[in-house]
């Protein structure tokens, strides 16, 4: 259980900008995700969370340091067995919901009956069965986000990276989706990295929560929750949950203020 | 039927009826314009006589070649310019200024270079149409969402399948606009050139009838061209609706 799945070693990202000084967005970051763990990342907006996800997925080339998945360095291409759910809506508008979800499976050459079975499962898991034939343009933002989640999860990735996947959902749906994610995590034994701006979500779902500083993003502290593996959303009423969430907020408050002042300064110039 | 569509039809029918009445009552003289009903009859006779089949075929062939060339070359050059940012910086202002060039001024030059045959007018039609296709291809490629490209990489798709399954469908609505404009501009370029100087084709025959004071033929041919353009446009419109319905848009 404590075997390393993802290792970040001094990972740093600096964006070159035209006619401006380079922007140091992230790092250096050292982090090890254990195989099968549920790790959440919280941090003020603009602190480099999405940049971190890109680096881990191999979607960007880091400026310094190295990301290793299963001991292999990643750079510039996504290794097999890695599934990503992006922060922005990434559904294909020209495909129906079911064709969106089947997209990756068909590409992998999974046979038709198996595709149909897995898509039907994913549709019901995400509460989209009645919308199988609808197009993304006919859905709400939250439903489109669920389509993207389903499209990634049907591939049964060993490492799942989610970037604020429940951002467009209301609080109740968010809690229920959290439970579904926990179920899937238990069933598949996948390693999950969840970026979220909801502290309660981070505290409820994960084994550990990495709290990031304002830009350039670094981990200020990694909070361990020590939940049992068969937890669900009912733990929000336990005193331990309250303690974990308030610990996160204490750490984040000062950083969020800093980030807000950053933004205010950027707007006045 | 939508109220807007109904209104459009009413306005159109009223306008045609007004022209018909004005011609029949002599408000518009027979040397100026013949009544719409007479245009239809005259066109029918022309088509039945088979006199113009040659010219029709010649013009439509020229338009098709100009259009096909413009769409192919425009899409390819759009893709190349998009792929090379340095070329892009040079090309952008040129493309933006392109429509201020009256392409027809080059017509005499093309006749000298290519001879008095159908090639110069194909060239003019092509030149009018190719910029529209290039610009709209660039536009379409610019609008391919970065997160969809990241998604393609997440699915470990190579260059070819990304282009086919993500880039093309993303850019399709813009490419379609380019195609629509390319058809219209090819028509304008070809028929316009035929007016100026040519040995045949619909534009040539309209010009000939005009100089011959042959109103019957002239208006019949104008009606014919309007009819062809209308049919092409309506087919494209219908196709566009099908494509939009395939994305759940109305
Ligand atoms: N391609 C880029 N070029 C320049 N700056 C970027 C780029 N992508 C992100 N940034 C900047 O890097 C910082 C971190 O961005 P991001 O990782 O998206 O933050 P978060 O996801 O935590 O809100 C932000 O200030 C953002 O403006
Ligand atoms: Mg982000």
Short mmCIF file of C-alpha atoms and ligand atoms in Angstrom, two decimals:
data_model
loop_
_atom_site.label_atom_id
_atom_site.label_comp_id
_atom_site.label_asym_id
_atom_site.label_seq_id
_atom_site.Cartn_x
_atom_site.Cartn_y
_atom_site.Cartn_z
CA UNK A 1 0.00 0.00 0.00
CA UNK A 2 2.89 2.36 0.62
CA UNK A 3 4.61 1.69 -2.71
CA UNK A 4 5.25 4.91 -4.67
CA UNK A 5 3.12 5.44 -7.78
CA UNK A 6 3.92 9.05 -8.67
CA UNK A 7 7.05 10.89 -7.59
CA UNK A 8 7.67 14.60 -8.11
CA UNK A 9 11.23 15.72 -7.59
CA UNK A 10 11.88 19.47 -7.57
CA UNK A 11 9.15 20.08 -10.15
CA UNK A 12 9.09 23.73 -11.22
CA UNK A 13 7.22 25.54 -13.97
CA UNK A 14 8.08 29.00 -15.23
CA UNK A 15 6.07 30.49 -18.09
CA UNK A 16 7.96 32.63 -20.59
CA UNK A 17 5.88 35.66 -21.55
CA UNK A 18 6.18 38.05 -24.47
CA UNK A 19 7.45 41.51 -23.38
CA UNK A 20 7.07 40.62 -19.69
CA UNK A 21 9.24 38.97 -17.13
CA UNK A 22 8.80 35.18 -16.88
CA UNK A 23 6.02 34.00 -14.57
CA UNK A 24 7.07 31.52 -11.91
CA UNK A 25 3.83 29.55 -11.54
CA UNK A 26 4.82 26.46 -9.62
CA UNK A 27 7.36 24.82 -7.37
CA UNK A 28 9.82 23.51 -6.63
CA UNK A 29 7.59 20.63 -5.53
CA UNK A 30 8.59 17.33 -3.98
CA UNK A 31 5.73 14.92 -3.54
CA UNK A 32 5.11 11.20 -3.54
CA UNK A 33 1.68 9.72 -4.23
CA UNK A 34 1.38 6.21 -2.86
CA UNK A 35 -0.26 3.60 -5.02
CA UNK A 36 -3.98 3.53 -4.29
CA UNK A 37 -4.11 6.67 -2.20
CA UNK A 38 -6.64 9.45 -2.51
CA UNK A 39 -4.78 12.76 -2.49
CA UNK A 40 -6.49 16.14 -2.62
CA UNK A 41 -4.90 19.48 -3.48
CA UNK A 42 -6.32 22.76 -2.24
CA UNK A 43 -4.92 26.22 -2.75
CA UNK A 44 -5.89 29.79 -3.60
CA UNK A 45 -6.92 30.44 -7.18
CA UNK A 46 -4.03 31.03 -9.56
CA UNK A 47 -1.54 29.25 -7.30
CA UNK A 48 -0.59 26.69 -9.93
CA UNK A 49 -2.91 23.74 -9.27
CA UNK A 50 -3.80 23.18 -12.94
CA UNK A 51 -0.14 23.70 -13.84
CA UNK A 52 0.74 20.93 -11.37
CA UNK A 53 -1.81 18.62 -12.97
CA UNK A 54 -0.44 19.27 -16.47
CA UNK A 55 3.05 18.46 -15.25
CA UNK A 56 2.00 15.17 -13.62
CA UNK A 57 -0.04 14.10 -16.67
CA UNK A 58 2.88 14.77 -19.01
CA UNK A 59 0.87 17.44 -20.80
CA UNK A 60 3.60 20.01 -20.31
CA UNK A 61 7.35 19.99 -20.13
CA UNK A 62 8.48 21.15 -16.71
CA UNK A 63 11.09 23.91 -16.43
CA UNK A 64 13.01 22.07 -13.76
CA UNK A 65 12.79 18.79 -11.87
CA UNK A 66 11.22 15.52 -12.93
CA UNK A 67 7.90 13.66 -12.64
CA UNK A 68 8.06 9.87 -12.45
CA UNK A 69 5.11 7.54 -12.83
CA UNK A 70 5.90 3.91 -11.99
CA UNK A 71 9.55 4.95 -12.04
CA UNK A 72 9.38 6.27 -15.63
CA UNK A 73 10.06 9.95 -16.22
CA UNK A 74 7.19 11.67 -18.03
CA UNK A 75 7.61 14.65 -20.31
CA UNK A 76 5.49 15.90 -23.13
CA UNK A 77 3.26 12.85 -23.50
CA UNK A 78 0.65 11.19 -21.34
CA UNK A 79 1.70 7.73 -20.14
CA UNK A 80 -0.75 4.83 -20.53
CA UNK A 81 -3.09 4.26 -17.60
CA UNK A 82 -3.40 7.96 -16.78
CA UNK A 83 -6.87 9.54 -16.96
CA UNK A 84 -7.46 13.28 -16.69
CA UNK A 85 -10.62 15.31 -16.09
CA UNK A 86 -9.92 18.92 -16.98
CA UNK A 87 -11.17 22.04 -15.27
CA UNK A 88 -12.72 23.41 -18.48
CA UNK A 89 -15.54 21.71 -20.35
CA UNK A 90 -13.86 19.20 -22.65
CA UNK A 91 -16.89 17.36 -24.03
CA UNK A 92 -16.93 16.98 -27.81
CA UNK A 93 -19.91 19.08 -28.99
CA UNK A 94 -20.33 17.03 -32.18
CA UNK A 95 -20.85 13.74 -30.31
CA UNK A 96 -23.81 12.56 -28.26
CA UNK A 97 -23.32 11.88 -24.57
CA UNK A 98 -22.91 8.15 -25.17
CA UNK A 99 -20.51 8.64 -28.07
CA UNK A 100 -18.49 11.06 -25.95
CA UNK A 101 -18.22 8.46 -23.20
CA UNK A 102 -17.41 5.68 -25.67
CA UNK A 103 -14.74 7.76 -27.45
CA UNK A 104 -11.66 6.48 -25.63
CA UNK A 105 -12.88 2.88 -25.49
CA UNK A 106 -13.48 2.80 -29.25
CA UNK A 107 -10.04 4.27 -29.84
CA UNK A 108 -8.54 1.47 -27.80
CA UNK A 109 -10.37 -1.04 -29.99
CA UNK A 110 -12.53 -2.44 -27.20
CA UNK A 111 -15.24 -4.60 -28.81
CA UNK A 112 -18.74 -3.20 -29.35
CA UNK A 113 -20.64 -5.20 -26.75
CA UNK A 114 -18.08 -4.37 -24.08
CA UNK A 115 -18.19 -0.66 -25.03
CA UNK A 116 -21.99 -0.67 -24.78
CA UNK A 117 -21.88 -2.36 -21.38
CA UNK A 118 -19.29 -0.02 -19.91
CA UNK A 119 -20.95 3.10 -21.34
CA UNK A 120 -24.32 2.03 -19.91
CA UNK A 121 -22.67 1.53 -16.50
CA UNK A 122 -20.99 4.93 -16.66
CA UNK A 123 -24.23 6.61 -17.75
CA UNK A 124 -26.11 5.23 -14.78
CA UNK A 125 -23.24 5.99 -12.38
CA UNK A 126 -23.29 9.63 -13.48
CA UNK A 127 -27.09 9.88 -13.62
CA UNK A 128 -27.03 10.53 -17.35
CA UNK A 129 -28.98 7.52 -18.64
CA UNK A 130 -31.90 9.65 -19.84
CA UNK A 131 -29.51 11.89 -21.74
CA UNK A 132 -27.52 9.21 -23.60
CA UNK A 133 -28.61 10.55 -26.99
CA UNK A 134 -28.44 14.24 -26.09
CA UNK A 135 -25.68 16.54 -27.30
CA UNK A 136 -23.51 18.57 -24.90
CA UNK A 137 -25.16 21.80 -26.11
CA UNK A 138 -28.43 20.49 -24.68
CA UNK A 139 -26.98 19.88 -21.21
CA UNK A 140 -26.18 22.09 -18.23
CA UNK A 141 -22.56 22.83 -17.36
CA UNK A 142 -22.66 20.36 -14.48
CA UNK A 143 -23.99 17.58 -16.71
CA UNK A 144 -21.30 18.24 -19.32
CA UNK A 145 -18.71 17.98 -16.58
CA UNK A 146 -20.20 14.61 -15.60
CA UNK A 147 -19.91 13.46 -19.22
CA UNK A 148 -16.20 14.28 -19.11
CA UNK A 149 -15.78 12.46 -15.80
CA UNK A 150 -17.53 9.39 -17.23
CA UNK A 151 -15.48 9.51 -20.43
CA UNK A 152 -12.27 9.34 -18.41
CA UNK A 153 -13.43 6.82 -15.81
CA UNK A 154 -14.67 4.21 -18.33
CA UNK A 155 -11.06 3.79 -19.39
CA UNK A 156 -10.35 2.44 -15.88
CA UNK A 157 -7.14 4.44 -15.44
CA UNK A 158 -4.66 3.41 -12.73
CA UNK A 159 -3.96 7.09 -12.02
CA UNK A 160 -6.86 9.52 -12.09
CA UNK A 161 -6.20 13.27 -12.11
CA UNK A 162 -9.24 15.48 -11.58
CA UNK A 163 -9.14 19.28 -11.84
CA UNK A 164 -12.06 20.81 -9.94
CA UNK A 165 -14.41 18.25 -11.50
CA UNK A 166 -17.40 19.12 -9.32
CA UNK A 167 -17.03 22.87 -9.72
CA UNK A 168 -20.20 23.23 -11.78
CA UNK A 169 -22.34 21.01 -9.54
CA UNK A 170 -24.67 21.98 -6.71
CA UNK A 171 -23.75 20.97 -3.16
CA UNK A 172 -26.01 17.87 -2.93
CA UNK A 173 -24.89 16.45 -6.29
CA UNK A 174 -21.33 17.23 -5.31
CA UNK A 175 -21.60 15.12 -2.13
CA UNK A 176 -23.25 12.25 -3.99
CA UNK A 177 -20.65 12.35 -6.75
CA UNK A 178 -18.01 12.29 -4.05
CA UNK A 179 -19.52 9.08 -2.74
CA UNK A 180 -19.50 7.57 -6.24
CA UNK A 181 -15.89 8.55 -6.65
CA UNK A 182 -15.05 6.88 -3.32
CA UNK A 183 -16.89 3.72 -4.43
CA UNK A 184 -15.01 3.60 -7.69
CA UNK A 185 -11.72 4.26 -5.92
CA UNK A 186 -12.32 1.37 -3.51
CA UNK A 187 -13.39 -0.97 -6.31
CA UNK A 188 -10.54 -0.22 -8.70
CA UNK A 189 -7.70 0.58 -6.33
CA UNK A 190 -6.72 3.50 -8.53
CA UNK A 191 -4.56 6.36 -7.29
CA UNK A 192 -6.52 9.61 -7.29
CA UNK A 193 -5.30 13.20 -7.29
CA UNK A 194 -8.22 15.58 -6.83
CA UNK A 195 -7.82 19.33 -7.19
CA UNK A 196 -10.64 21.21 -5.54
CA UNK A 197 -11.48 24.61 -4.15
CA UNK A 198 -13.99 23.08 -1.70
CA UNK A 199 -12.22 22.41 1.61
CA UNK A 200 -15.02 20.14 2.87
CA UNK A 201 -14.73 18.03 -0.25
CA UNK A 202 -10.99 17.67 0.24
CA UNK A 203 -11.40 16.83 3.92
CA UNK A 204 -14.16 14.30 3.31
CA UNK A 205 -12.76 12.38 0.35
CA UNK A 206 -9.04 12.12 0.73
CA UNK A 207 -6.39 10.29 2.72
CA UNK A 208 -4.12 13.31 2.55
CA UNK A 209 -4.69 16.94 1.59
CA UNK A 210 -1.87 19.02 0.16
CA UNK A 211 -2.34 22.70 0.97
CA UNK A 212 -0.65 24.97 -1.54
CA UNK A 213 0.75 28.45 -1.04
CA UNK A 214 -0.11 31.45 -3.20
CA UNK A 215 1.89 31.62 -6.45
CA UNK A 216 4.47 30.22 -7.01
CA UNK A 217 2.59 27.21 -5.67
CA UNK A 218 4.37 25.02 -3.13
CA UNK A 219 3.01 22.64 -0.53
CA UNK A 220 2.75 24.47 2.80
CA UNK A 221 1.65 21.37 4.60
CA UNK A 222 0.20 17.97 3.90
CA UNK A 223 -2.68 17.17 6.23
CA UNK A 224 -3.49 13.50 6.94
CA UNK A 225 -7.15 12.71 7.52
CA UNK A 226 -6.88 9.05 8.67
CA UNK A 227 -10.35 8.08 7.44
CA UNK A 228 -11.19 4.40 7.08
CA UNK A 229 -11.14 3.18 3.48
CA UNK A 230 -14.89 2.47 3.40
CA UNK A 231 -15.88 6.05 4.26
CA UNK A 232 -18.66 8.06 2.66
CA UNK A 233 -20.21 11.51 2.82
CA UNK A 234 -21.84 10.82 6.22
CA UNK A 235 -18.48 11.52 7.86
CA UNK A 236 -19.17 15.23 7.40
CA UNK A 237 -21.13 15.09 10.66
CA UNK A 238 -18.21 13.64 12.68
CA UNK A 239 -16.08 15.87 14.93
CA UNK A 240 -12.88 14.68 13.19
CA UNK A 241 -14.22 16.07 9.92
CA UNK A 242 -14.79 19.47 11.46
CA UNK A 243 -11.25 19.43 12.87
CA UNK A 244 -9.71 18.52 9.50
CA UNK A 245 -11.71 21.15 7.57
CA UNK A 246 -10.86 23.87 10.07
CA UNK A 247 -7.17 22.91 9.97
CA UNK A 248 -7.26 23.37 6.18
CA UNK A 249 -8.94 26.74 6.47
CA UNK A 250 -6.43 27.97 9.06
CA UNK A 251 -3.61 27.12 6.66
CA UNK A 252 -5.34 28.57 3.61
CA UNK A 253 -6.71 31.80 5.00
CA UNK A 254 -3.49 33.77 4.90
CA UNK A 255 -2.57 32.40 1.46
CA UNK A 256 -5.97 33.26 0.00
CA UNK A 257 -5.62 36.81 1.28
CA UNK A 258 -2.21 37.02 -0.37
CA UNK A 259 -3.64 35.72 -3.66
CA UNK A 260 -6.47 38.27 -3.52
CA UNK A 261 -3.99 41.09 -2.95
CA UNK A 262 -1.92 39.78 -5.91
CA UNK A 263 -4.98 39.98 -8.12
CA UNK A 264 -5.99 43.41 -6.86
CA UNK A 265 -2.46 44.69 -7.60
CA UNK A 266 -2.53 43.13 -11.06
CA UNK A 267 -5.80 44.91 -11.79
CA UNK A 268 -4.63 48.35 -10.68
CA UNK A 269 -1.56 48.36 -12.95
CA UNK B 1 -43.74 28.01 -40.48
CA UNK B 2 -41.97 30.63 -38.37
CA UNK B 3 -43.43 34.17 -38.40
CA UNK B 4 -40.17 35.53 -39.85
CA UNK B 5 -40.29 33.03 -42.73
CA UNK B 6 -43.91 33.87 -43.42
CA UNK B 7 -43.14 37.59 -43.45
CA UNK B 8 -40.23 37.01 -45.83
CA UNK B 9 -42.44 35.14 -48.27
CA UNK B 10 -45.15 37.79 -48.06
CA UNK B 11 -42.65 40.59 -48.80
CA UNK B 12 -41.15 38.64 -51.71
CA UNK B 13 -44.52 37.82 -53.27
CA UNK B 14 -45.69 41.41 -52.82
CA UNK B 15 -42.55 42.78 -54.50
CA UNK B 16 -42.87 40.43 -57.47
CA UNK B 17 -46.58 41.24 -57.77
CA UNK B 18 -45.83 44.98 -57.70
CA UNK B 19 -43.27 44.62 -60.51
CA UNK B 20 -45.70 42.44 -62.48
CA UNK B 21 -48.47 45.04 -62.13
CA UNK B 22 -46.17 47.95 -63.01
CA UNK B 23 -44.99 46.20 -66.18
CA UNK B 24 -48.45 45.09 -67.23
CA UNK B 25 -49.98 48.55 -66.69
CA UNK B 26 -47.16 50.29 -68.57
CA UNK B 27 -45.70 52.16 -65.55
CA UNK B 28 -42.46 50.34 -66.39
CA UNK B 29 -41.94 50.36 -70.14
CA UNK B 30 -41.29 47.17 -72.13
CA UNK B 31 -37.85 48.47 -73.13
CA UNK B 32 -36.86 48.77 -69.48
CA UNK B 33 -38.12 45.53 -68.07
CA UNK B 34 -40.43 42.70 -68.99
CA UNK B 35 -42.99 41.36 -66.53
CA UNK B 36 -41.75 38.55 -64.20
CA UNK B 37 -44.30 36.15 -65.66
CA UNK B 38 -42.89 36.84 -69.12
CA UNK B 39 -39.37 36.23 -67.79
CA UNK B 40 -40.44 32.78 -66.65
CA UNK B 41 -42.07 31.99 -70.00
CA UNK B 42 -39.06 33.30 -71.88
CA UNK B 43 -36.67 31.27 -69.73
CA UNK B 44 -38.75 28.17 -70.28
CA UNK B 45 -38.62 28.67 -74.05
CA UNK B 46 -34.87 29.28 -73.93
CA UNK B 47 -34.23 26.13 -71.93
CA UNK B 48 -36.58 24.08 -74.11
CA UNK B 49 -34.86 25.29 -77.28
CA UNK B 50 -31.53 23.99 -75.99
CA UNK B 51 -29.78 27.06 -77.41
CA UNK B 52 -28.04 27.86 -74.16
CA UNK B 53 -27.09 24.42 -72.88
CA UNK B 54 -23.55 24.99 -74.03
CA UNK B 55 -23.19 28.32 -72.22
CA UNK B 56 -24.80 27.00 -69.07
CA UNK B 57 -22.44 24.04 -69.01
CA UNK B 58 -19.47 26.30 -69.69
CA UNK B 59 -20.25 28.74 -66.88
CA UNK B 60 -21.14 26.06 -64.33
CA UNK B 61 -17.99 24.08 -65.17
CA UNK B 62 -15.86 27.20 -64.74
CA UNK B 63 -17.54 27.99 -61.42
CA UNK B 64 -17.01 24.41 -60.21
CA UNK B 65 -13.31 24.45 -61.10
CA UNK B 66 -12.77 27.87 -59.52
CA UNK B 67 -14.69 26.79 -56.41
CA UNK B 68 -12.98 23.39 -56.09
CA UNK B 69 -9.56 24.95 -56.50
CA UNK B 70 -10.32 27.74 -54.03
CA UNK B 71 -11.58 25.34 -51.35
CA UNK B 72 -8.61 22.99 -51.72
CA UNK B 73 -5.92 25.65 -51.94
CA UNK B 74 -7.61 27.84 -49.31
CA UNK B 75 -7.91 25.01 -46.77
CA UNK B 76 -4.33 23.89 -47.34
CA UNK B 77 -2.81 27.36 -47.19
CA UNK B 78 -4.92 28.15 -44.12
CA UNK B 79 -3.52 25.04 -42.43
CA UNK B 80 0.07 25.88 -43.42
CA UNK B 81 -0.19 29.52 -42.33
CA UNK B 82 -1.72 28.38 -39.03
CA UNK B 83 1.12 25.95 -38.42
CA UNK B 84 3.84 28.57 -39.01
CA UNK B 85 3.46 31.55 -36.63
CA UNK B 86 6.14 33.59 -38.42
CA UNK B 87 4.43 33.18 -41.77
CA UNK B 88 1.22 34.05 -39.96
CA UNK B 89 2.53 37.41 -38.78
CA UNK B 90 3.42 38.26 -42.38
CA UNK B 91 0.26 36.88 -43.93
CA UNK B 92 -2.35 38.32 -41.55
CA UNK B 93 -2.25 41.96 -42.73
CA UNK B 94 -2.12 40.83 -46.37
CA UNK B 95 -5.20 38.67 -45.91
CA UNK B 96 -7.00 41.48 -44.11
CA UNK B 97 -6.28 43.86 -47.00
CA UNK B 98 -7.12 41.29 -49.68
CA UNK B 99 -10.70 42.37 -50.27
CA UNK B 100 -9.70 45.92 -51.05
CA UNK B 101 -7.96 44.63 -54.21
CA UNK B 102 -10.30 44.79 -57.23
CA UNK B 103 -9.26 41.44 -58.66
CA UNK B 104 -10.96 42.25 -61.97
CA UNK B 105 -8.19 44.71 -62.88
CA UNK B 106 -5.96 41.69 -63.44
CA UNK B 107 -8.38 40.20 -65.94
CA UNK B 108 -6.71 41.67 -69.04
CA UNK B 109 -3.36 40.42 -67.75
CA UNK B 110 -4.74 36.90 -67.32
CA UNK B 111 -6.14 37.00 -70.86
CA UNK B 112 -2.71 37.94 -72.17
CA UNK B 113 -1.06 35.23 -70.08
CA UNK B 114 -3.62 32.42 -70.46
CA UNK B 115 -5.32 33.28 -73.76
CA UNK B 116 -8.92 34.19 -74.55
CA UNK B 117 -10.49 30.98 -73.28
CA UNK B 118 -12.14 29.86 -70.05
CA UNK B 119 -8.96 29.91 -67.97
CA UNK B 120 -8.78 33.65 -67.20
CA UNK B 121 -12.32 33.70 -65.79
CA UNK B 122 -11.66 30.57 -63.74
CA UNK B 123 -8.59 32.36 -62.40
CA UNK B 124 -10.65 35.42 -61.40
CA UNK B 125 -13.32 33.25 -59.73
CA UNK B 126 -10.59 31.31 -57.93
CA UNK B 127 -8.84 34.47 -56.72
CA UNK B 128 -12.07 35.92 -55.38
CA UNK B 129 -12.92 32.72 -53.53
CA UNK B 130 -9.57 31.50 -52.25
CA UNK B 131 -9.06 34.27 -49.68
CA UNK B 132 -12.45 33.61 -48.09
CA UNK B 133 -11.56 29.95 -47.67
CA UNK B 134 -8.09 30.71 -46.31
CA UNK B 135 -9.36 33.25 -43.79
CA UNK B 136 -12.16 31.00 -42.56
CA UNK B 137 -9.84 28.01 -42.29
CA UNK B 138 -7.48 30.09 -40.14
CA UNK B 139 -10.42 31.27 -38.10
CA UNK B 140 -11.63 27.71 -37.57
CA UNK B 141 -8.19 26.43 -36.55
CA UNK B 142 -7.80 29.34 -34.12
CA UNK B 143 -11.01 28.33 -32.40
CA UNK B 144 -10.08 24.72 -31.73
CA UNK B 145 -10.32 24.67 -27.95
CA UNK B 146 -6.98 24.01 -26.20
CA UNK B 147 -8.67 21.73 -23.69
CA UNK B 148 -9.95 19.51 -26.53
CA UNK B 149 -6.40 19.25 -27.84
CA UNK B 150 -5.26 18.29 -24.34
CA UNK B 151 -8.04 15.73 -24.27
CA UNK B 152 -6.71 14.24 -27.50
CA UNK B 153 -3.30 13.94 -25.89
CA UNK B 154 -4.86 12.32 -22.84
CA UNK B 155 -6.34 9.72 -25.21
CA UNK B 156 -2.81 9.31 -26.59
CA UNK B 157 -3.93 10.26 -30.09
CA UNK B 158 -1.34 10.93 -32.79
CA UNK B 159 -1.24 13.84 -35.19
CA UNK B 160 -3.44 12.24 -37.86
CA UNK B 161 -6.23 11.06 -35.58
CA UNK B 162 -6.20 14.33 -33.64
CA UNK B 163 -6.64 16.21 -36.90
CA UNK B 164 -9.38 13.91 -38.11
CA UNK B 165 -11.34 13.37 -34.89
CA UNK B 166 -10.81 16.63 -33.00
CA UNK B 167 -9.47 19.48 -35.14
CA UNK B 168 -11.69 19.00 -38.19
CA UNK B 169 -14.98 18.64 -36.32
CA UNK B 170 -14.05 21.65 -34.14
CA UNK B 171 -13.27 23.81 -37.14
CA UNK B 172 -16.14 22.47 -39.28
CA UNK B 173 -18.61 25.35 -38.76
CA UNK B 174 -15.97 27.86 -39.88
CA UNK B 175 -14.89 25.72 -42.81
CA UNK B 176 -18.53 25.59 -43.82
CA UNK B 177 -18.73 29.39 -43.83
CA UNK B 178 -15.63 29.42 -46.04
CA UNK B 179 -17.26 26.99 -48.47
CA UNK B 180 -20.44 29.08 -48.65
CA UNK B 181 -18.50 32.26 -49.39
CA UNK B 182 -16.25 30.47 -51.89
CA UNK B 183 -19.27 29.37 -53.94
CA UNK B 184 -20.70 32.88 -54.00
CA UNK B 185 -17.36 34.48 -54.91
CA UNK B 186 -16.64 31.90 -57.63
CA UNK B 187 -19.97 32.77 -59.24
CA UNK B 188 -19.30 36.49 -59.05
CA UNK B 189 -15.79 36.13 -60.46
CA UNK B 190 -16.75 33.87 -63.35
CA UNK B 191 -19.98 35.56 -64.45
CA UNK B 192 -18.46 39.01 -64.00
CA UNK B 193 -15.49 38.08 -66.18
CA UNK B 194 -17.80 36.75 -68.86
CA UNK B 195 -19.47 40.16 -68.99
CA UNK B 196 -16.19 41.93 -69.53
CA UNK B 197 -14.63 39.85 -72.24
CA UNK B 198 -15.15 36.22 -73.18
CA UNK B 199 -16.23 33.89 -75.96
CA UNK B 200 -19.23 32.34 -74.21
CA UNK B 201 -21.01 31.54 -70.97
CA UNK B 202 -24.03 32.97 -69.20
CA UNK B 203 -22.47 36.35 -68.44
CA UNK B 204 -21.43 36.65 -72.07
CA UNK B 205 -24.96 35.84 -73.28
CA UNK B 206 -26.53 38.39 -70.91
CA UNK B 207 -24.14 41.03 -72.21
CA UNK B 208 -24.87 40.00 -75.80
CA UNK B 209 -28.64 40.20 -75.28
CA UNK B 210 -28.22 43.61 -73.63
CA UNK B 211 -26.34 45.04 -76.59
CA UNK B 212 -28.87 43.42 -78.89
CA UNK B 213 -31.83 45.11 -77.08
CA UNK B 214 -33.11 41.59 -76.49
CA UNK B 215 -34.89 42.09 -73.16
CA UNK B 216 -36.64 38.75 -73.27
CA UNK B 217 -33.40 36.78 -73.34
CA UNK B 218 -31.54 39.11 -70.98
CA UNK B 219 -34.13 38.89 -68.20
CA UNK B 220 -34.62 35.17 -68.73
CA UNK B 221 -30.88 34.65 -68.16
CA UNK B 222 -30.78 36.94 -65.13
CA UNK B 223 -33.65 34.92 -63.70
CA UNK B 224 -31.77 31.72 -64.46
CA UNK B 225 -28.64 32.86 -62.61
CA UNK B 226 -30.68 34.04 -59.63
CA UNK B 227 -32.45 30.67 -59.63
CA UNK B 228 -29.19 28.69 -59.65
CA UNK B 229 -27.68 30.79 -56.85
CA UNK B 230 -30.89 30.48 -54.85
CA UNK B 231 -30.96 26.69 -55.20
CA UNK B 232 -27.29 26.36 -54.25
CA UNK B 233 -27.78 28.61 -51.23
CA UNK B 234 -30.89 26.84 -50.07
CA UNK B 235 -29.21 23.45 -50.35
CA UNK B 236 -26.26 24.71 -48.32
CA UNK B 237 -28.62 26.19 -45.77
CA UNK B 238 -30.49 22.89 -45.47
CA UNK B 239 -27.22 21.01 -45.10
CA UNK B 240 -26.05 23.46 -42.43
CA UNK B 241 -29.26 22.81 -40.51
CA UNK B 242 -28.59 19.08 -40.64
CA UNK B 243 -25.05 19.63 -39.37
CA UNK B 244 -26.31 21.84 -36.54
CA UNK B 245 -28.97 19.32 -35.60
CA UNK B 246 -26.15 16.77 -35.31
CA UNK B 247 -24.80 18.90 -32.47
CA UNK B 248 -28.14 19.43 -30.82
CA UNK B 249 -28.28 23.06 -32.00
CA UNK B 250 -31.34 24.44 -33.71
N1 LIG C 1 0.30 29.18 -20.61
C1 LIG C 1 0.50 30.09 -19.65
N2 LIG C 1 1.25 31.19 -19.89
C2 LIG C 1 1.46 32.11 -18.93
N3 LIG C 1 0.95 32.05 -17.69
C3 LIG C 1 0.18 30.97 -17.38
C4 LIG C 1 -0.09 29.94 -18.34
N4 LIG C 1 -0.89 29.01 -17.76
C5 LIG C 1 -1.09 29.45 -16.50
N5 LIG C 1 -0.46 30.61 -16.26
C6 LIG C 1 -0.43 31.36 -15.00
O1 LIG C 1 0.10 30.51 -14.00
C7 LIG C 1 -0.56 30.70 -12.78
C8 LIG C 1 -1.11 29.39 -12.28
O2 LIG C 1 -2.17 29.00 -13.13
P1 LIG C 1 -3.07 27.72 -12.83
O3 LIG C 1 -2.19 26.55 -12.65
O4 LIG C 1 -4.11 27.64 -13.88
O5 LIG C 1 -3.74 28.13 -11.42
P2 LIG C 1 -4.91 27.39 -10.62
O6 LIG C 1 -5.31 26.17 -11.38
O7 LIG C 1 -4.31 27.09 -9.27
O8 LIG C 1 -6.02 28.37 -10.48
C9 LIG C 1 -1.63 31.75 -13.02
O9 LIG C 1 -1.14 33.00 -12.58
C10 LIG C 1 -1.81 31.74 -14.52
O10 LIG C 1 -2.17 33.01 -14.96
MG1 LIG C 2 -7.06 25.67 -12.27
#
